[in-house]
Every structure is written in structure tokens, then in C-alpha cells.
Amino acid sequence: MKTILTNCTIIDCTGEPPAKNMTLVVEGDQIAGLKPGSYQPVEGRGEARVFDLEGGYVLPGLWDVHAHLGDLIPDPKNLLETESAIDYAIRAGRNAIDALRAGFTGIRILGEDHYADVAWKRAFDAGVFVGPRLFVCGRAMCITGGHGHGTLGSVEVDGPYEMRKAVREQLKHGADQIKLMVTGGVMTAGEGMQESQFLLDEIQAATEVAHQKGKRVCVHAWGTAGIKAAIRGGVDCIEHGLLDDKAVEMMVENDVFYVPTISVTQDEEQILESGMPDFMVEKALGSARAHLEGFQKALKAGIKIACGSDSSPVADFTLSEIEHLVRAGMTEMDALIAATRTSADLCEVADRLGTVEVGKLADLIVVSANPLENISNIRKLKLVFKGGNLVDISPQEGLVDFWELFLE
Ligand SMILES: [Zn+2]
């Protein structure tokens, strides 16, 4: 089918300025044409469906590249301790489908229990349900008793031999990337943010095995010593990161991606109202300043920054993350590029996704107001397309809100 979007401004997220009064043609699942001017129907050629966007803004579909579909923080109903694997998987799928309906056409999942990420990826790819494109890691690896142990299916491994085995296990299940917990973090009790966990030989074992298979390794790393060990160990992406000058320099030298998940420490209102235990609140707010300073160093150094929320529901928290990227110092255009092109690049699909260009897959959103004037206009969603197919984003009767179901 041919789809025509006309009377719109295109923000293509290649870095070019927006193009006003454009017509975009989709044929099959691809963008087939980008033409100035509005569409004039030709007699006898009525096979296309035409959307007059009335001055709306067309962007690439948005991305969250640090999600855990089944995670709940806080978890007021104690579901993570009590529910079955099937209940967990259903909740995870609902989270992903909601995200697509909010404009997120791409999600990278950085550690999930029961291989629910792999199952949903297959289901969405096969068209069992309409969902976002998923890029999955399976289970994350941590040290025995380390960050994230006992949650989201994390595998506790010690030493390079166990690491190799665990990485191969994830690859066997269909992981697109490998996730390691290299330092302490906010959510696990009894450890500091600066605490290093995996040792260099363990990190190297993971990157050697993953790279041999052509897969990237991304690491949860707050502490500066852990970040440097991870980069020495050959990792491809730092998540979170309390970056100092040396860490930034090493990331530039080694062309390492950065997913700051900046709202995890900067969204003070959400942190205070979330109902998280005190130790988590203290760690999150206690590292806020160093996190922000490190982010600004990374921004200045031109590091490839992508957009990840690390919180559920994915839709709400990732829209907020994009706003926080701007609040933390990015331009609106750079925040949009982080949430589109750079995120697609991190997932190694920038040749097909992440920008509005002829020949790319037609994953698109339409918003009614200019997000370059006010980033929060990304919330004024009108249309979502995935691979040229129109996604139903209308309110669904009988569907209960994610918050009400799981977070109240
Ligand atoms: Zn995470």
C-alpha cells in the first residue's frame, strides 16, 4: 500500500534543519519519497491513502535503549516476588505495546527475566501482536551478590570461565547485545554507586565472546573506576555513568556510546514521590550532581549519547527522559537525535532506521506542535507508523491504565 503524508514539516533527525511544507511518500514498509510542496491527487491514481497533517511535524519513531519491560520500581503489590513467569511476561508485553502507542517504535531491553524480551521480540516480529521493534539482551550478568542480583533474572557469575559460559547462554537464546553489571547502583541494598564489581579479566571474557559473535556489550557502570575498567575491557556502551574527565577521554578514544539515563538522578520530584525505599532515594539524589556534571562533559566532548529511561512504564518515563536531556543541557534537536538516530546506531540498525530518509523503514511519528520550540510537544502525538503500517493509538475502551494495574 502507498501512504502519503502531506502538508507537514519534516524533522528528519539527520542533523539537517527541519523542512517545511513537505510531502512524504511511503511505499510498502519504506520511505519512498520526500518532496517539497503539498500533494496534488492525480485523476485515476486513487490507490494511495492520504493524510493531510495540517502543518504537523513528522519525525522518526522514538527509541528507548535502556528498558526493562517487566521491572517495577517501586512494586507496591510485590508482584516481582509473587507472580508467575507468565504473569511477568504478560505485563512486560503490555508495557512494550503501550510504548509503541506512545510513539516508541524501537526499544532495547537491558536485562529481562524468563527471556520474556526474546519471546515478545519474536511475537512482534511475526505479527502475533503489533508492538515495537525490540533489541534484546536476555539476562544480565552480575557478580555473586552484586548489583541487580535476585532481580530480573540476573545471572551471578565469577571469573572469566563462568562469564564465557553465561554470555554464550544469552547468545544461544537470541541476545542482540550483552549486558553486564560492572559497578554498584541505586536499586540494590548494601553497595555504593562507586563500588567496582566485575574485574578486568571478567569484562574481557565477555567482550571477547560477544565480539566473536559480532555482538556489542553494554555495561551498567556508575563508578568511575568501573567505567574505566569496562572501557579497558573493550565494552561498547556505558549506561548511567558518573563520568570524570579521564572516563570521557577514554570514551572518545574508543568510540564508546553513552546512555546516561539522566532522569534516574535528575527527576527529583519523581524520585521523592515514587515510594522507593530511603536507601535508593539517598543514592539517586546523592549522585545527582556528579551525574549531571559527567553528562555535560560527555556532551561537550561529542560522545554518542542515546536515550534510555531505565524505568517502567516505558512510555511515560522515556518521554520524561527526552525532556530531561534538554533540561540537562542538550538542544532540542540533539535530544531528538539521541532518541532516534543515535539509539538506532547503538542497536546497529542506523542503515535502516532512526532517521526520515528515502530508503529507510517507515517508522514515523506525527506530532501537532514543534518539539524544537518546546521538547514537551513530543507528547502531542497524532499518528504513529511502524514499517509503513498505521498504529492504532486511540484510547481503547475497557483497557485499564498500566499505573492503576501495577503501580498503585
Ligand atoms: Zn537498567
Short mmCIF file of C-alpha atoms and ligand atoms in Angstrom, two decimals:
data_model
loop_
_atom_site.label_atom_id
_atom_site.label_comp_id
_atom_site.label_asym_id
_atom_site.label_seq_id
_atom_site.Cartn_x
_atom_site.Cartn_y
_atom_site.Cartn_z
CA MET A 1 0.00 0.00 0.00
CA LYS A 2 1.03 3.57 -0.70
CA THR A 3 0.67 6.14 2.08
CA ILE A 4 1.09 9.86 1.60
CA LEU A 5 1.70 12.35 4.42
CA THR A 6 1.32 15.90 3.24
CA ASN A 7 1.23 19.48 4.50
CA CYS A 8 3.86 18.82 7.15
CA THR A 9 7.26 19.85 8.47
CA ILE A 10 9.83 17.05 8.49
CA ILE A 11 12.37 16.87 11.30
CA ASP A 12 14.46 14.06 9.82
CA CYS A 13 16.93 13.73 12.74
CA THR A 14 19.94 13.51 10.43
CA GLY A 15 21.12 16.84 11.85
CA GLU A 16 19.67 18.87 8.96
CA PRO A 17 17.29 21.73 9.79
CA PRO A 18 13.56 20.97 9.55
CA ALA A 19 11.99 21.04 6.06
CA LYS A 20 8.70 22.91 5.87
CA ASN A 21 5.67 22.27 3.65
CA MET A 22 6.66 18.76 2.59
CA THR A 23 5.04 15.60 1.26
CA LEU A 24 6.32 12.19 2.34
CA VAL A 25 5.52 9.04 0.36
CA VAL A 26 5.59 5.58 1.91
CA GLU A 27 5.52 2.51 -0.32
CA GLY A 28 5.26 -0.85 1.40
CA ASP A 29 7.35 -0.58 4.56
CA GLN A 30 9.76 2.08 3.26
CA ILE A 31 10.00 5.81 2.81
CA ALA A 32 9.89 6.17 -0.98
CA GLY A 33 9.84 9.93 -1.47
CA LEU A 34 10.32 13.30 0.23
CA LYS A 35 9.08 16.19 -1.89
CA PRO A 36 8.59 19.89 -1.28
CA GLY A 37 5.04 21.23 -1.64
CA SER A 38 1.71 19.64 -0.89
CA TYR A 39 0.28 16.56 -2.53
CA GLN A 40 -1.93 17.04 -5.55
CA PRO A 41 -4.09 13.99 -6.24
CA VAL A 42 -3.87 12.80 -9.86
CA GLU A 43 -7.09 11.67 -11.58
CA GLY A 44 -7.23 7.91 -11.94
CA ARG A 45 -4.47 7.23 -9.41
CA GLY A 46 -6.53 6.77 -6.29
CA GLU A 47 -4.69 3.82 -4.79
CA ALA A 48 -2.87 5.84 -2.11
CA ARG A 49 -4.22 6.80 1.31
CA VAL A 50 -3.51 10.43 2.04
CA PHE A 51 -3.08 12.09 5.43
CA ASP A 52 -3.31 15.89 5.42
CA LEU A 53 -1.23 16.67 8.53
CA GLU A 54 -2.40 20.30 8.66
CA GLY A 55 1.05 21.67 9.44
CA GLY A 56 2.01 18.83 11.79
CA TYR A 57 5.58 17.60 12.38
CA VAL A 58 6.91 14.27 11.10
CA LEU A 59 9.81 12.66 12.98
CA PRO A 60 11.39 9.22 13.09
CA GLY A 61 9.76 6.87 15.60
CA LEU A 62 11.22 7.37 19.09
CA TRP A 63 13.50 4.94 20.91
CA ASP A 64 14.25 3.85 24.45
CA VAL A 65 17.54 1.98 24.56
CA HIS A 66 17.60 1.20 28.27
CA ALA A 67 14.38 -0.55 29.25
CA HIS A 68 13.36 -3.47 31.46
CA LEU A 69 9.85 -4.37 30.34
CA GLY A 70 9.00 -6.45 33.40
CA ASP A 71 10.59 -4.23 36.04
CA LEU A 72 8.58 -2.24 38.58
CA ILE A 73 10.18 0.35 40.85
CA PRO A 74 8.55 0.63 43.27
CA ASP A 75 6.49 -2.53 43.33
CA PRO A 76 3.62 -1.74 45.71
CA LYS A 77 1.80 -5.01 45.07
CA ASN A 78 5.01 -7.03 45.49
CA LEU A 79 4.43 -8.61 42.10
CA LEU A 80 8.09 -9.30 41.35
CA GLU A 81 8.23 -11.59 44.40
CA THR A 82 4.90 -13.32 43.92
CA GLU A 83 3.81 -13.51 40.29
CA SER A 84 4.38 -16.38 37.88
CA ALA A 85 6.69 -16.19 34.87
CA ILE A 86 3.61 -15.97 32.68
CA ASP A 87 2.14 -13.05 34.62
CA TYR A 88 5.52 -11.32 34.35
CA ALA A 89 5.66 -11.90 30.61
CA ILE A 90 2.14 -10.57 30.05
CA ARG A 91 2.93 -7.40 32.00
CA ALA A 92 6.16 -6.96 30.04
CA GLY A 93 4.31 -7.23 26.74
CA ARG A 94 1.67 -4.72 27.81
CA ASN A 95 4.48 -2.28 28.70
CA ALA A 96 6.02 -2.65 25.22
CA ILE A 97 2.70 -2.30 23.37
CA ASP A 98 1.83 0.83 25.37
CA ALA A 99 5.23 2.27 24.42
CA LEU A 100 4.57 1.79 20.70
CA ARG A 101 1.20 3.50 21.12
CA ALA A 102 3.08 6.48 22.66
CA GLY A 103 5.44 6.72 19.67
CA PHE A 104 8.30 4.38 20.66
CA THR A 105 8.98 2.20 17.66
CA GLY A 106 12.34 0.88 18.94
CA ILE A 107 13.25 -0.46 22.39
CA ARG A 108 16.50 -2.03 23.57
CA ILE A 109 15.96 -4.19 26.63
CA LEU A 110 18.89 -4.43 29.03
CA GLY A 111 18.13 -7.41 31.21
CA GLU A 112 14.87 -9.27 31.50
CA ASP A 113 13.69 -12.35 33.37
CA HIS A 114 12.44 -15.57 31.76
CA TYR A 115 13.67 -14.44 28.31
CA ALA A 116 10.37 -12.55 28.08
CA ASP A 117 12.19 -9.98 25.92
CA VAL A 118 13.16 -12.65 23.37
CA ALA A 119 9.62 -14.07 23.30
CA TRP A 120 7.99 -10.66 22.77
CA LYS A 121 10.52 -9.76 20.11
CA ARG A 122 9.60 -12.91 18.19
CA ALA A 123 5.88 -12.28 18.71
CA PHE A 124 6.12 -8.70 17.44
CA ASP A 125 8.36 -9.64 14.52
CA ALA A 126 5.95 -12.37 13.46
CA GLY A 127 2.91 -10.08 13.80
CA VAL A 128 1.25 -12.06 16.61
CA PHE A 129 0.76 -8.66 18.25
CA VAL A 130 1.58 -5.18 16.98
CA GLY A 131 4.50 -3.95 19.06
CA PRO A 132 7.74 -2.01 18.82
CA ARG A 133 10.97 -3.37 17.35
CA LEU A 134 12.82 -5.00 20.24
CA PHE A 135 16.58 -5.39 20.64
CA VAL A 136 17.25 -7.79 23.47
CA CYS A 137 19.97 -8.87 25.92
CA GLY A 138 18.21 -11.75 27.70
CA ARG A 139 19.56 -11.98 31.26
CA ALA A 140 22.18 -9.56 32.57
CA MET A 141 25.35 -10.81 34.26
CA CYS A 142 26.46 -9.62 37.71
CA ILE A 143 28.99 -10.83 40.29
CA THR A 144 27.79 -13.07 43.11
CA GLY A 145 25.85 -10.76 45.42
CA GLY A 146 26.46 -7.85 43.05
CA HIS A 147 24.26 -5.20 41.53
CA GLY A 148 20.87 -6.49 40.47
CA HIS A 149 21.32 -9.99 41.91
CA GLY A 150 18.00 -11.64 42.59
CA THR A 151 16.15 -9.32 40.20
CA LEU A 152 15.12 -9.55 36.55
CA GLY A 153 16.78 -12.91 36.11
CA SER A 154 20.34 -11.63 36.59
CA VAL A 155 22.94 -14.40 36.34
CA GLU A 156 25.60 -14.35 39.07
CA VAL A 157 28.97 -15.24 37.54
CA ASP A 158 32.52 -15.14 38.87
CA GLY A 159 35.67 -15.47 36.83
CA PRO A 160 36.23 -15.49 33.08
CA TYR A 161 35.15 -19.12 32.62
CA GLU A 162 31.73 -18.60 34.15
CA MET A 163 31.41 -15.34 32.22
CA ARG A 164 32.10 -17.02 28.88
CA LYS A 165 29.51 -19.69 29.63
CA ALA A 166 26.88 -17.12 30.66
CA VAL A 167 27.48 -14.88 27.65
CA ARG A 168 27.22 -17.85 25.30
CA GLU A 169 23.99 -18.86 27.05
CA GLN A 170 22.47 -15.43 26.24
CA LEU A 171 23.68 -15.66 22.64
CA LYS A 172 22.11 -19.11 22.39
CA HIS A 173 18.75 -17.65 23.44
CA GLY A 174 18.97 -14.94 20.78
CA ALA A 175 20.51 -11.94 22.56
CA ASP A 176 21.28 -8.99 20.25
CA GLN A 177 23.64 -7.46 22.82
CA ILE A 178 25.18 -8.48 26.13
CA LYS A 179 24.58 -6.65 29.42
CA LEU A 180 26.96 -6.64 32.39
CA MET A 181 26.61 -5.02 35.80
CA VAL A 182 30.11 -3.61 36.31
CA THR A 183 29.58 -1.47 39.44
CA GLY A 184 27.12 -0.93 42.27
CA GLY A 185 23.96 1.04 41.63
CA VAL A 186 20.85 2.67 43.03
CA MET A 187 18.46 -0.26 43.32
CA THR A 188 20.49 -2.86 45.22
CA ALA A 189 20.98 -2.52 49.00
CA GLY A 190 24.39 -2.80 50.66
CA GLU A 191 26.54 -1.39 47.88
CA GLY A 192 27.76 2.05 46.85
CA MET A 193 27.46 3.66 43.43
CA GLN A 194 31.26 3.95 43.19
CA GLU A 195 31.85 0.31 44.08
CA SER A 196 33.63 -1.66 41.34
CA GLN A 197 32.36 -5.21 40.86
CA PHE A 198 33.43 -7.18 37.79
CA LEU A 199 37.20 -7.41 37.37
CA LEU A 200 39.04 -6.65 34.15
CA ASP A 201 39.51 -10.31 33.16
CA GLU A 202 35.79 -10.97 33.60
CA ILE A 203 34.84 -7.98 31.43
CA GLN A 204 37.39 -9.00 28.81
CA ALA A 205 35.98 -12.54 28.76
CA ALA A 206 32.53 -11.12 27.99
CA THR A 207 33.65 -8.76 25.24
CA GLU A 208 35.84 -11.42 23.63
CA VAL A 209 32.99 -13.92 23.39
CA ALA A 210 30.34 -11.35 22.35
CA HIS A 211 32.55 -9.65 19.76
CA GLN A 212 33.50 -13.00 18.29
CA LYS A 213 29.78 -13.39 17.56
CA GLY A 214 29.57 -9.80 16.27
CA LYS A 215 27.51 -8.58 19.25
CA ARG A 216 28.00 -5.46 21.36
CA VAL A 217 28.49 -5.36 25.13
CA CYS A 218 26.81 -2.67 27.23
CA VAL A 219 27.50 -2.13 30.89
CA HIS A 220 25.72 -0.73 33.87
CA ALA A 221 28.52 1.40 35.34
CA TRP A 222 28.17 4.30 37.75
CA GLY A 223 31.56 4.29 39.49
CA THR A 224 34.41 5.98 37.65
CA ALA A 225 36.93 3.17 38.31
CA GLY A 226 34.44 0.61 37.00
CA ILE A 227 33.77 2.70 33.89
CA LYS A 228 37.49 2.80 33.10
CA ALA A 229 37.88 -0.94 33.68
CA ALA A 230 34.93 -1.53 31.35
CA ILE A 231 36.45 0.59 28.58
CA ARG A 232 39.83 -1.14 29.02
CA GLY A 233 37.90 -4.40 28.79
CA GLY A 234 36.55 -3.40 25.38
CA VAL A 235 32.88 -2.63 26.04
CA ASP A 236 30.78 -0.74 23.51
CA CYS A 237 28.39 1.28 25.68
CA ILE A 238 28.34 2.79 29.16
CA GLU A 239 24.94 3.01 30.88
CA HIS A 240 24.34 5.64 33.63
CA GLY A 241 27.96 6.72 34.31
CA LEU A 242 29.40 9.15 36.84
CA LEU A 243 31.93 10.29 34.25
CA ASP A 244 35.11 12.18 35.07
CA ASP A 245 37.49 13.82 32.58
CA LYS A 246 39.57 10.67 32.11
CA ALA A 247 36.49 8.48 31.53
CA VAL A 248 35.21 10.92 28.90
CA GLU A 249 38.62 10.97 27.22
CA MET A 250 38.70 7.16 27.13
CA MET A 251 35.16 7.03 25.70
CA VAL A 252 36.13 9.42 22.91
CA GLU A 253 39.30 7.45 22.12
CA ASN A 254 37.44 4.15 22.00
CA ASP A 255 34.27 5.45 20.30
CA VAL A 256 32.09 4.20 23.18
CA PHE A 257 28.36 5.03 23.29
CA TYR A 258 26.77 6.61 26.36
CA VAL A 259 23.21 6.08 27.63
CA PRO A 260 23.02 8.47 30.58
CA THR A 261 19.51 7.59 31.86
CA ILE A 262 19.76 11.12 33.21
CA SER A 263 16.30 11.26 34.80
CA VAL A 264 17.27 8.44 37.18
CA THR A 265 19.08 11.07 39.29
CA GLN A 266 17.70 14.37 37.95
CA ASP A 267 13.95 13.89 38.26
CA GLU A 268 13.88 14.87 41.94
CA GLU A 269 10.09 15.16 42.13
CA GLN A 270 9.57 11.66 40.73
CA ILE A 271 12.31 10.22 42.97
CA LEU A 272 10.81 11.74 46.11
CA GLU A 273 7.23 10.76 45.24
CA SER A 274 8.00 7.33 43.85
CA GLY A 275 7.70 5.40 47.11
CA MET A 276 11.20 3.94 46.66
CA PRO A 277 12.98 2.85 49.87
CA ASP A 278 15.08 5.56 51.56
CA PHE A 279 18.43 3.99 50.62
CA MET A 280 17.51 4.24 46.93
CA VAL A 281 16.35 7.83 47.23
CA GLU A 282 19.58 8.77 49.03
CA LYS A 283 21.78 7.12 46.41
CA ALA A 284 19.86 8.61 43.47
CA LEU A 285 19.82 12.16 44.80
CA GLY A 286 23.30 11.85 46.32
CA SER A 287 24.82 11.20 42.91
CA ALA A 288 22.69 13.74 41.02
CA ARG A 289 25.33 16.42 40.80
CA ALA A 290 28.19 14.16 39.68
CA HIS A 291 25.87 12.51 37.13
CA LEU A 292 24.85 15.86 35.64
CA GLU A 293 28.44 17.14 35.52
CA GLY A 294 29.61 13.96 33.83
CA PHE A 295 26.77 14.16 31.30
CA GLN A 296 27.75 17.72 30.43
CA LYS A 297 31.38 16.69 29.94
CA ALA A 298 30.23 13.91 27.60
CA LEU A 299 28.03 16.33 25.68
CA LYS A 300 30.89 18.80 25.27
CA ALA A 301 33.25 16.06 24.12
CA GLY A 302 30.83 14.94 21.39
CA ILE A 303 30.29 11.42 22.72
CA LYS A 304 27.48 9.48 21.02
CA ILE A 305 24.62 9.87 23.52
CA ALA A 306 21.48 7.74 23.24
CA CYS A 307 18.19 7.86 25.11
CA GLY A 308 17.25 5.35 27.81
CA SER A 309 14.85 5.64 30.73
CA ASP A 310 15.57 2.54 32.88
CA SER A 311 12.01 2.77 34.28
CA SER A 312 8.52 1.42 33.68
CA PRO A 313 6.10 2.22 32.22
CA VAL A 314 8.49 2.77 29.32
CA ALA A 315 6.26 5.30 27.53
CA ASP A 316 5.90 7.75 30.43
CA PHE A 317 9.48 7.58 31.65
CA THR A 318 11.10 7.82 28.24
CA LEU A 319 9.11 10.90 27.23
CA SER A 320 10.29 12.36 30.54
CA GLU A 321 13.90 11.27 29.82
CA ILE A 322 13.85 13.15 26.50
CA GLU A 323 12.67 16.28 28.36
CA HIS A 324 15.38 15.79 30.97
CA LEU A 325 18.07 15.50 28.30
CA VAL A 326 17.12 19.05 27.28
CA ARG A 327 16.95 20.26 30.87
CA ALA A 328 20.44 18.81 31.42
CA GLY A 329 21.90 20.85 28.57
CA MET A 330 21.14 19.24 25.21
CA THR A 331 19.47 21.25 22.46
CA GLU A 332 16.01 20.02 21.49
CA MET A 333 17.43 18.79 18.17
CA ASP A 334 20.22 16.86 19.89
CA ALA A 335 17.78 15.26 22.33
CA LEU A 336 15.59 14.15 19.41
CA ILE A 337 18.64 12.75 17.62
CA ALA A 338 19.64 10.90 20.82
CA ALA A 339 16.17 9.33 20.93
CA THR A 340 16.20 8.36 17.25
CA ARG A 341 19.34 8.20 15.09
CA THR A 342 21.93 7.58 17.81
CA SER A 343 19.72 4.97 19.51
CA ALA A 344 19.29 3.15 16.18
CA ASP A 345 23.06 3.40 15.66
CA LEU A 346 23.68 1.83 19.07
CA CYS A 347 21.44 -1.06 18.01
CA GLU A 348 23.40 -1.33 14.72
CA VAL A 349 20.38 -0.60 12.52
CA ALA A 350 21.08 3.03 11.56
CA ASP A 351 21.24 1.96 7.90
CA ARG A 352 17.51 1.11 8.08
CA LEU A 353 16.06 3.09 10.99
CA GLY A 354 16.40 6.21 13.13
CA THR A 355 16.00 8.99 10.52
CA VAL A 356 13.44 10.13 7.96
CA GLU A 357 15.26 9.46 4.68
CA VAL A 358 14.33 7.82 1.40
CA GLY A 359 15.00 4.09 1.56
CA LYS A 360 14.64 3.82 5.33
CA LEU A 361 11.89 1.83 7.01
CA ALA A 362 8.82 3.99 7.61
CA ASP A 363 8.84 4.10 11.42
CA LEU A 364 7.39 7.57 11.90
CA ILE A 365 5.53 9.73 14.36
CA VAL A 366 3.48 12.85 13.75
CA VAL A 367 3.07 15.49 16.46
CA SER A 368 0.84 18.55 16.22
CA ALA A 369 3.32 21.15 17.57
CA ASN A 370 7.01 21.85 17.08
CA PRO A 371 9.25 19.88 19.50
CA LEU A 372 12.20 22.11 18.56
CA GLU A 373 10.37 25.02 20.21
CA ASN A 374 9.27 23.03 23.23
CA ILE A 375 10.52 19.48 23.67
CA SER A 376 7.33 18.53 25.53
CA ASN A 377 5.49 18.81 22.22
CA ILE A 378 6.64 15.22 21.57
CA ARG A 379 3.66 14.39 23.81
CA LYS A 380 1.22 15.93 21.29
CA LEU A 381 1.07 12.72 19.32
CA LYS A 382 -1.21 12.46 16.31
CA LEU A 383 -0.05 9.40 14.36
CA VAL A 384 2.39 6.51 14.66
CA PHE A 385 3.59 4.32 11.80
CA LYS A 386 5.72 1.20 12.11
CA GLY A 387 7.11 -0.15 8.87
CA GLY A 388 4.54 1.86 6.96
CA ASN A 389 1.62 0.43 8.97
CA LEU A 390 -0.59 2.85 10.88
CA VAL A 391 -0.59 2.00 14.60
CA ASP A 392 -3.89 2.41 16.46
CA ILE A 393 -3.20 4.96 19.19
CA SER A 394 -6.82 5.78 20.01
CA PRO A 395 -8.00 5.21 23.60
CA GLN A 396 -9.24 1.64 23.98
CA GLU A 397 -12.47 1.04 25.87
CA GLY A 398 -12.04 -1.41 28.73
CA LEU A 399 -8.24 -1.16 28.79
CA VAL A 400 -7.06 -0.37 32.34
CA ASP A 401 -4.16 2.04 32.82
CA PHE A 402 -0.72 0.48 33.46
CA TRP A 403 -0.22 2.59 36.62
CA GLU A 404 -3.54 1.51 38.07
CA LEU A 405 -2.84 -2.13 37.28
CA PHE A 406 0.70 -2.40 38.61
CA LEU A 407 1.94 0.74 40.33
CA GLU A 408 -0.80 1.80 42.74
ZN ZN B 1 18.75 -0.82 33.94
#
